[in-house]
Short mmCIF file of C-alpha atoms in Angstrom, two decimals:
data_model
loop_
_atom_site.label_atom_id
_atom_site.label_comp_id
_atom_site.label_asym_id
_atom_site.label_seq_id
_atom_site.Cartn_x
_atom_site.Cartn_y
_atom_site.Cartn_z
CA UNK Z 13 -12.60 -23.35 -15.29
CA UNK Z 14 -14.58 -20.38 -13.93
CA UNK Z 15 -17.97 -22.12 -14.11
CA UNK Z 16 -16.64 -25.22 -12.38
CA UNK Z 17 -14.89 -23.45 -9.54
CA UNK Z 18 -17.72 -21.00 -8.93
CA UNK Z 19 -19.72 -23.93 -7.50
CA UNK Z 20 -17.32 -23.54 -4.59
CA UNK Z 21 -17.32 -20.21 -2.83
CA UNK Z 22 -14.37 -18.35 -4.44
CA UNK Z 23 -14.04 -16.10 -1.39
CA UNK Z 24 -13.45 -19.08 0.89
CA UNK Z 25 -10.86 -20.52 -1.51
CA UNK Z 26 -9.22 -17.10 -1.77
CA UNK Z 27 -8.87 -16.59 1.99
CA UNK Z 28 -7.58 -20.13 2.57
CA UNK Z 29 -5.00 -19.55 -0.14
CA UNK Z 30 -4.15 -16.13 1.28
CA UNK Z 31 -3.56 -17.75 4.68
CA UNK Z 32 -1.40 -20.40 2.98
CA UNK Z 33 0.78 -17.81 1.23
CA UNK Z 34 1.15 -16.08 4.58
CA UNK Z 35 2.23 -19.39 6.09
CA UNK Z 36 4.87 -20.33 3.53
CA UNK Z 37 6.30 -16.84 3.80
CA UNK Z 38 7.01 -17.21 7.54
CA UNK Z 39 10.40 -18.96 6.96
CA UNK Z 40 11.64 -15.54 5.84
CA UNK Z 41 10.90 -14.21 9.33
CA UNK Z 42 13.80 -16.03 11.02
CA UNK Z 43 16.05 -13.09 10.12
CA UNK Z 44 15.12 -11.74 13.56
CA UNK Z 45 16.73 -14.68 15.41
CA UNK Z 46 20.16 -14.92 13.75
CA UNK Z 47 21.92 -14.86 17.13
CA UNK Z 48 19.71 -17.71 18.41
CA UNK Z 49 20.44 -19.67 15.23
CA UNK Z 50 24.16 -19.13 15.80
CA UNK Z 51 23.89 -20.38 19.39
CA UNK Z 52 21.76 -23.41 18.49
CA UNK Z 53 24.03 -24.63 15.67
CA UNK Z 54 27.25 -23.47 17.38
CA UNK Z 55 28.32 -21.54 14.31
CA UNK Z 56 29.30 -17.99 13.37
CA UNK Z 57 26.91 -15.12 12.76
CA UNK Z 58 28.12 -15.00 9.14
CA UNK Z 59 27.27 -18.68 8.62
CA UNK Z 60 23.89 -18.17 10.28
CA UNK Z 61 23.27 -15.23 7.95
CA UNK Z 62 23.95 -17.44 4.94
CA UNK Z 63 21.56 -20.03 6.35
CA UNK Z 64 18.84 -17.36 6.61
CA UNK Z 65 19.48 -15.76 3.19
CA UNK Z 66 19.67 -19.11 1.34
CA UNK Z 67 15.86 -19.10 1.17
CA UNK Z 68 15.68 -15.78 -0.69
CA UNK Z 69 18.55 -16.54 -3.07
CA UNK Z 70 16.98 -19.89 -3.99
CA UNK Z 71 13.65 -18.23 -4.77
CA UNK Z 72 15.39 -15.71 -7.03
CA UNK Z 73 16.87 -18.55 -9.12
CA UNK Z 74 14.07 -21.12 -9.20
CA UNK Z 75 11.34 -18.55 -9.87
CA UNK Z 76 12.42 -18.49 -13.50
CA UNK Z 77 11.53 -22.11 -14.33
CA UNK Z 78 9.82 -24.02 -11.47
CA UNK Z 79 6.36 -22.35 -11.94
CA UNK Z 80 6.17 -23.48 -15.59
CA UNK Z 81 6.82 -27.09 -14.59
CA UNK Z 82 3.92 -27.06 -12.12
CA UNK Z 83 1.43 -25.28 -14.42
CA UNK Z 84 0.18 -28.56 -15.93
CA UNK Z 85 -0.66 -30.28 -12.65
CA UNK Z 86 -3.93 -30.34 -10.74
CA UNK Z 87 -4.10 -27.15 -8.63
CA UNK Z 88 -5.05 -28.91 -5.40
CA UNK Z 89 -2.33 -31.53 -5.91
CA UNK Z 90 0.22 -28.79 -6.44
CA UNK Z 91 -0.76 -26.87 -3.29
CA UNK Z 92 -0.94 -29.98 -1.10
CA UNK Z 93 2.35 -31.39 -2.41
CA UNK Z 94 4.30 -28.17 -1.87
CA UNK Z 95 2.85 -27.54 1.60
CA UNK Z 96 3.71 -31.16 2.48
CA UNK Z 97 7.31 -30.54 1.41
CA UNK Z 98 7.36 -27.42 3.60
CA UNK Z 99 5.93 -29.36 6.55
CA UNK Z 100 8.47 -32.19 6.25
CA UNK Z 101 11.35 -29.76 5.71
CA UNK Z 102 10.38 -27.66 8.73
CA UNK Z 103 9.99 -30.76 10.87
CA UNK Z 104 13.51 -31.91 10.00
CA UNK Z 105 14.85 -28.40 10.62
CA UNK Z 106 13.31 -28.38 14.12
CA UNK Z 107 15.09 -31.51 15.26
CA UNK Z 108 18.45 -31.46 13.46
CA UNK Z 109 21.42 -29.77 15.11
CA UNK Z 110 23.48 -29.87 11.90
CA UNK Z 111 23.34 -26.57 10.03
CA UNK Z 112 24.21 -28.23 6.71
CA UNK Z 113 21.26 -30.62 6.95
CA UNK Z 114 19.02 -27.72 8.02
CA UNK Z 115 20.31 -25.63 5.09
CA UNK Z 116 19.58 -28.44 2.63
CA UNK Z 117 15.94 -28.71 3.75
CA UNK Z 118 15.54 -24.92 3.92
CA UNK Z 119 16.79 -24.64 0.33
CA UNK Z 120 14.61 -27.61 -0.71
CA UNK Z 121 11.45 -25.87 0.49
CA UNK Z 122 12.55 -22.60 -1.15
CA UNK Z 123 12.87 -24.41 -4.51
CA UNK Z 124 9.10 -24.99 -4.53
CA UNK Z 125 8.06 -21.64 -3.04
CA UNK Z 126 7.84 -19.84 -6.44
CA UNK Z 127 5.58 -22.56 -7.85
CA UNK Z 128 3.13 -22.21 -4.95
CA UNK Z 129 2.94 -18.41 -5.15
CA UNK Z 130 2.83 -18.35 -8.95
CA UNK Z 131 0.07 -20.95 -9.25
CA UNK Z 132 -1.83 -19.24 -6.39
CA UNK Z 133 -1.76 -15.90 -8.22
CA UNK Z 134 -2.86 -17.52 -11.50
CA UNK Z 135 -5.56 -19.59 -9.78
CA UNK Z 136 -7.01 -16.58 -7.93
CA UNK Z 137 -7.35 -14.63 -11.16
CA UNK Z 138 -9.10 -17.64 -12.72
CA UNK Z 139 -11.72 -18.01 -9.96
CA UNK Z 140 -12.29 -14.28 -9.41
CA UNK Z 141 -15.71 -12.92 -10.40
CA UNK Z 142 -15.71 -10.66 -13.43
CA UNK Z 143 -13.84 -7.41 -12.74
CA UNK Z 144 -12.33 -8.57 -9.43
CA UNK Z 145 -9.18 -10.25 -10.73
CA UNK Z 146 -6.77 -7.59 -9.44
CA UNK Z 147 -8.49 -7.54 -6.03
CA UNK Z 148 -7.94 -11.29 -5.71
CA UNK Z 149 -4.30 -10.96 -6.78
CA UNK Z 150 -3.80 -8.14 -4.27
CA UNK Z 151 -5.06 -10.34 -1.43
CA UNK Z 152 -2.48 -13.02 -2.28
CA UNK Z 153 0.20 -10.32 -2.34
CA UNK Z 154 -1.09 -9.15 1.04
CA UNK Z 155 -0.56 -12.69 2.32
CA UNK Z 156 3.08 -12.49 1.23
CA UNK Z 157 3.48 -9.07 2.82
CA UNK Z 158 1.77 -9.96 6.10
CA UNK Z 159 3.75 -13.21 6.36
CA UNK Z 160 6.97 -11.22 6.47
CA UNK Z 161 5.74 -8.29 8.54
CA UNK Z 162 3.67 -10.09 11.19
CA UNK Z 163 5.80 -13.22 11.09
CA UNK Z 164 8.96 -11.32 12.00
CA UNK Z 165 7.93 -10.10 15.49
CA UNK Z 166 6.18 -13.42 16.31
CA UNK Z 167 9.17 -15.53 15.27
CA UNK Z 168 11.57 -13.15 17.00
CA UNK Z 169 9.54 -13.35 20.23
CA UNK Z 170 9.37 -17.15 20.20
CA UNK Z 171 13.08 -17.36 19.37
CA UNK Z 172 14.34 -14.92 21.98
CA UNK Z 173 12.06 -16.21 24.77
CA UNK Z 174 11.93 -19.97 24.10
CA UNK Z 175 14.75 -20.63 21.63
CA UNK Z 176 15.28 -21.52 17.99
CA UNK Z 177 13.39 -24.84 18.00
CA UNK Z 178 10.19 -23.30 19.38
CA UNK Z 179 10.40 -20.51 16.79
CA UNK Z 180 10.64 -23.10 14.01
CA UNK Z 181 7.87 -25.09 15.68
CA UNK Z 182 5.27 -22.35 15.26
CA UNK Z 183 6.25 -22.02 11.58
CA UNK Z 184 5.75 -25.78 11.16
CA UNK Z 185 2.32 -25.67 12.85
CA UNK Z 186 1.15 -22.75 10.71
CA UNK Z 187 2.12 -24.61 7.52
CA UNK Z 188 0.47 -27.80 8.77
CA UNK Z 189 -2.82 -26.00 9.48
CA UNK Z 190 -2.93 -24.46 6.00
CA UNK Z 191 -2.06 -27.85 4.46
CA UNK Z 192 -5.07 -29.40 6.23
CA UNK Z 193 -7.38 -26.55 5.16
CA UNK Z 194 -6.46 -26.94 1.50
CA UNK Z 195 -6.65 -30.75 1.65
CA UNK Z 196 -10.15 -30.60 3.17
CA UNK Z 197 -11.80 -27.62 1.47
CA UNK Z 198 -10.22 -27.28 -1.98
CA UNK Z 199 -11.84 -28.96 -4.99
CA UNK Z 200 -9.85 -30.88 -7.59
CA UNK Z 201 -9.11 -28.32 -10.29
CA UNK Z 202 -7.07 -29.33 -13.36
CA UNK Z 203 -4.04 -27.33 -14.43
CA UNK Z 204 -3.21 -26.46 -17.98
CA UNK Z 205 -4.01 -29.37 -20.30
CA UNK Z 206 -0.55 -28.89 -21.74
CA UNK Z 207 2.26 -27.44 -19.68
CA UNK Z 208 3.78 -24.21 -20.91
CA UNK Z 209 6.97 -24.35 -22.86
CA UNK Z 210 9.52 -21.64 -22.22
CA UNK Z 211 8.38 -18.83 -24.57
CA UNK Z 212 11.82 -17.84 -25.88
CA UNK Z 213 10.41 -15.30 -28.36
CA UNK Z 214 8.65 -13.47 -25.50
CA UNK Z 215 11.53 -13.42 -23.06
CA UNK Z 216 13.93 -12.26 -25.78
CA UNK Z 217 11.67 -9.38 -26.80
CA UNK Z 218 12.78 -5.80 -26.26
CA UNK Z 219 9.63 -5.08 -24.25
CA UNK Z 220 10.22 -7.90 -21.79
CA UNK Z 221 13.94 -7.23 -21.33
CA UNK Z 222 13.60 -3.47 -20.82
CA UNK Z 223 10.51 -3.80 -18.60
CA UNK Z 224 12.22 -6.43 -16.44
CA UNK Z 225 15.45 -4.42 -16.14
CA UNK Z 226 13.34 -1.37 -15.26
CA UNK Z 227 11.30 -3.04 -12.56
CA UNK Z 228 14.25 -4.82 -10.92
CA UNK Z 229 15.61 -1.33 -10.28
CA UNK Z 230 12.61 -0.77 -8.00
CA UNK Z 231 13.33 -3.45 -5.36
CA UNK Z 232 17.06 -2.71 -5.61
CA UNK Z 233 16.52 0.99 -4.87
CA UNK Z 234 13.91 0.31 -2.18
CA UNK Z 235 16.00 -2.43 -0.55
CA UNK Z 236 19.08 -0.20 -0.33
CA UNK Z 237 17.05 2.15 1.87
CA UNK Z 238 14.67 -0.25 3.62
CA UNK Z 239 17.24 -2.73 4.93
CA UNK Z 240 19.44 0.01 6.40
CA UNK Z 241 16.55 2.10 7.72
CA UNK Z 242 16.95 0.72 11.29
CA UNK Z 243 20.67 1.52 11.20
CA UNK Z 244 19.91 5.07 9.99
CA UNK Z 245 17.26 5.58 12.69
CA UNK Z 246 19.69 4.39 15.36
CA UNK Z 247 22.84 6.18 14.21
CA UNK Z 248 21.35 9.45 12.88
CA UNK Z 249 17.90 9.84 14.48
CA UNK Z 250 18.92 8.17 17.77
CA UNK Z 251 15.86 5.93 17.99
CA UNK Z 252 16.63 2.71 19.86
CA UNK Z 253 15.12 -0.53 21.24
CA UNK Z 254 11.40 -0.33 22.04
CA UNK Z 255 10.78 2.90 20.12
CA UNK Z 256 12.51 1.44 17.06
CA UNK Z 257 10.52 -1.82 17.29
CA UNK Z 258 7.24 0.09 17.58
CA UNK Z 259 8.07 2.30 14.62
CA UNK Z 260 9.08 -0.67 12.44
CA UNK Z 261 5.84 -2.44 13.32
CA UNK Z 262 3.83 0.66 12.37
CA UNK Z 263 5.88 0.87 9.17
CA UNK Z 264 4.91 -2.73 8.41
CA UNK Z 265 1.21 -2.04 8.93
CA UNK Z 266 1.45 1.01 6.68
CA UNK Z 267 3.13 -1.07 3.96
CA UNK Z 268 0.25 -3.58 4.09
CA UNK Z 269 -2.09 -0.67 3.38
CA UNK Z 270 0.25 0.28 0.51
CA UNK Z 271 -0.13 -3.17 -1.05
CA UNK Z 272 -3.93 -2.77 -0.98
CA UNK Z 273 -3.69 0.77 -2.36
CA UNK Z 274 -1.37 -0.30 -5.18
CA UNK Z 275 -3.93 -2.84 -6.41
CA UNK Z 276 -6.67 -0.20 -6.44
CA UNK Z 277 -4.56 2.43 -8.26
CA UNK Z 278 -3.48 -0.05 -10.94
CA UNK Z 279 -7.10 -0.72 -11.88
CA UNK Z 280 -7.94 3.00 -11.92
CA UNK Z 281 -4.80 4.43 -13.64
CA UNK Z 282 -2.17 1.82 -14.38
CA UNK Z 283 0.17 3.83 -16.63
CA UNK Z 284 0.24 6.89 -14.38
CA UNK Z 285 0.72 4.73 -11.27
CA UNK Z 286 3.68 2.85 -12.77
CA UNK Z 287 5.43 6.03 -13.92
CA UNK Z 288 4.65 8.46 -11.09
CA UNK Z 289 5.53 5.88 -8.41
CA UNK Z 290 9.24 6.11 -9.26
CA UNK Z 291 9.29 9.91 -9.02
CA UNK Z 292 7.35 10.03 -5.75
CA UNK Z 293 9.60 7.42 -4.14
CA UNK Z 294 12.74 9.18 -5.38
CA UNK Z 295 11.40 12.45 -3.96
CA UNK Z 296 10.89 10.78 -0.57
CA UNK Z 297 14.51 9.56 -0.58
CA UNK Z 298 15.78 13.04 -1.43
CA UNK Z 299 13.56 14.45 1.32
CA UNK Z 300 15.15 12.03 3.81
CA UNK Z 301 18.57 13.21 2.65
CA UNK Z 302 17.65 16.87 3.15
CA UNK Z 303 15.73 16.52 6.46
CA UNK Z 304 17.91 13.80 8.02
CA UNK Z 305 18.54 15.88 11.15
CA UNK Z 306 14.86 16.52 11.88
CA UNK Z 307 13.11 13.62 13.60
CA UNK Z 308 9.43 14.31 12.81
CA UNK Z 309 9.92 14.88 9.03
CA UNK Z 310 12.12 11.77 8.91
CA UNK Z 311 9.45 9.60 10.55
CA UNK Z 312 6.71 10.99 8.29
CA UNK Z 313 8.80 10.43 5.16
CA UNK Z 314 9.63 6.87 6.20
CA UNK Z 315 5.94 6.14 6.71
CA UNK Z 316 5.21 7.49 3.22
CA UNK Z 317 7.97 5.22 1.96
CA UNK Z 318 6.20 2.36 3.78
CA UNK Z 319 3.10 2.94 1.65
CA UNK Z 320 5.20 3.03 -1.52
CA UNK Z 321 7.18 -0.04 -0.46
CA UNK Z 322 3.93 -2.00 -0.09
CA UNK Z 323 2.69 -0.79 -3.49
CA UNK Z 324 5.79 -2.20 -5.16
CA UNK Z 325 4.51 -5.80 -4.91
CA UNK Z 326 1.52 -4.98 -7.11
CA UNK Z 327 3.46 -2.87 -9.60
CA UNK Z 328 6.15 -5.48 -10.26
CA UNK Z 329 3.63 -8.32 -10.59
CA UNK Z 330 1.41 -6.22 -12.88
CA UNK Z 331 4.09 -5.20 -15.35
CA UNK Z 332 5.38 -8.78 -15.67
CA UNK Z 333 1.94 -10.25 -16.31
CA UNK Z 334 1.40 -7.50 -18.89
CA UNK Z 335 4.56 -8.27 -20.90
CA UNK Z 336 4.00 -12.06 -20.58
CA UNK Z 337 0.19 -12.24 -20.94
CA UNK Z 338 0.03 -15.78 -22.34
CA UNK Z 339 2.21 -17.44 -19.70
CA UNK Z 340 0.87 -16.33 -16.30
CA UNK Z 341 2.83 -18.91 -14.28
CA UNK Z 342 6.08 -17.77 -15.90
CA UNK Z 343 5.15 -14.10 -15.42
CA UNK Z 344 4.46 -14.67 -11.72
CA UNK Z 345 7.68 -16.68 -11.40
CA UNK Z 346 9.65 -13.82 -12.95
CA UNK Z 347 7.91 -11.46 -10.53
CA UNK Z 348 9.20 -13.50 -7.59
CA UNK Z 349 12.70 -13.71 -9.07
CA UNK Z 350 12.82 -9.96 -9.72
CA UNK Z 351 11.47 -9.14 -6.26
CA UNK Z 352 13.78 -11.46 -4.30
CA UNK Z 353 16.78 -10.92 -6.57
CA UNK Z 354 16.37 -7.16 -6.35
CA UNK Z 355 16.12 -7.31 -2.56
CA UNK Z 356 19.28 -9.45 -2.33
CA UNK Z 357 21.21 -7.12 -4.67
CA UNK Z 358 19.97 -4.06 -2.78
CA UNK Z 359 21.10 -5.49 0.56
CA UNK Z 360 24.57 -6.17 -0.85
CA UNK Z 361 24.92 -2.72 -2.46
CA UNK Z 362 23.62 -1.01 0.67
CA UNK Z 363 26.17 -2.78 2.84
CA UNK Z 364 29.05 -1.58 0.67
CA UNK Z 365 27.62 1.95 0.63
CA UNK Z 366 27.24 2.16 4.41
CA UNK Z 367 30.76 0.82 4.97
CA UNK Z 368 32.41 2.89 2.24
CA UNK Z 369 30.46 6.15 1.95
CA UNK Z 370 28.35 6.34 5.10
CA UNK Z 371 24.69 5.73 5.78
CA UNK Z 372 23.48 8.92 4.04
CA UNK Z 373 24.63 7.51 0.70
CA UNK Z 374 21.78 4.98 0.70
CA UNK Z 375 19.31 7.75 -0.17
CA UNK Z 376 21.41 9.00 -3.08
CA UNK Z 377 21.87 5.58 -4.65
CA UNK Z 378 18.27 4.54 -3.90
CA UNK Z 379 17.20 7.63 -5.87
CA UNK Z 380 19.54 6.79 -8.75
CA UNK Z 381 18.10 3.29 -9.15
CA UNK Z 382 14.54 4.61 -9.08
CA UNK Z 383 15.34 7.22 -11.73
CA UNK Z 384 16.76 4.45 -13.93
CA UNK Z 385 13.49 2.57 -13.41
CA UNK Z 386 11.53 5.72 -14.33
CA UNK Z 387 13.40 6.22 -17.61
CA UNK Z 388 13.07 2.58 -18.69
CA UNK Z 389 9.38 2.30 -17.78
CA UNK Z 390 8.55 5.57 -19.56
CA UNK Z 391 10.26 4.17 -22.66
CA UNK Z 392 8.49 0.80 -22.42
CA UNK Z 393 5.03 2.22 -21.67
CA UNK Z 394 4.96 5.43 -23.71
CA UNK Z 395 7.42 4.76 -26.57
CA UNK Z 396 7.20 1.00 -27.13
CA UNK Z 397 3.53 1.19 -26.06
CA UNK Z 398 3.49 -2.19 -24.32
CA UNK Z 399 -0.09 -3.37 -23.83
CA UNK Z 400 -1.00 -3.26 -20.14
CA UNK Z 401 -3.79 -5.51 -18.82
CA UNK Z 402 -6.18 -2.79 -17.71
CA UNK Z 403 -5.38 -0.10 -20.27
CA UNK Z 404 -8.05 0.64 -22.85
#
């Protein structure tokens, strides 16, 4: 595989694929135009919210099995087929005024999202020059991160200025461009000669179960805080409108740096990074609880959290590929399920906390989930001594 694909410039393939992962992540960015969606479909905000969140919930479910199914197919065929489904689905979504039809096609595209990301992560590690595998993986994860962070303000601007259809139009065009790039520049690269079977012995192992339970605590704890950060900044720190938008954009840029940093730290000190991360993030949450009334410390602590939030992508993906080393597509699919499922659970828990106990409770419960993650990962790494990819 490596010798064959090296005839093509792996850097070019990597950056095209990075752009493609950025593109298929842009459907997540419509969270910023829920009111425009409600107006366009003549439906309630609650219904529009379900329409938006259906993408994430679908990914959380299909990430467990769809990537394995696609592992046996030609890599180029897989990428082109999935991007074509996205293009058709987005085209239908632009022109239909029926929210149920739009929801069907949004969910349809989300079904295939985990396969694209999973195969992209596996493929990048396969074509990477010796010793650069984690750098290539990190760039794909950056594509996911940037797609959400940069896509949100762009989609929101198009939606608020020109309307829902124009916002969906730019998403369609982005996907179409990446589809053409892959169709033109990618070589035909075979998948696995025999598709993976579900490795029941691996997924029933104590190491896999405890590691997965431990790492899902990370996006749950982070999501409890992250998704209610704007509400906290408005209600407690009294930061509104333009200042809030600027800060959130800076936070997003910082988190992109965090994704890059996480990839570097894993290669240098993977065990220490996985364990210390939980304690540092928990300390930041406790700091926000203590200094909530002081604006400058709050902003600094949130920016530190932005770095940690970005690092989480790498840490979750790394631990899953370590406990499932022989089934990379499945490992990357589980990574997507854990990430998106944890975010969805965190949003739900955070909503109940804010309504029932007040916004300050998000820091307490975010800390609790991270401490659970710390205990479980210490047990898995130091007691069960799970073999990590870069540990000697």
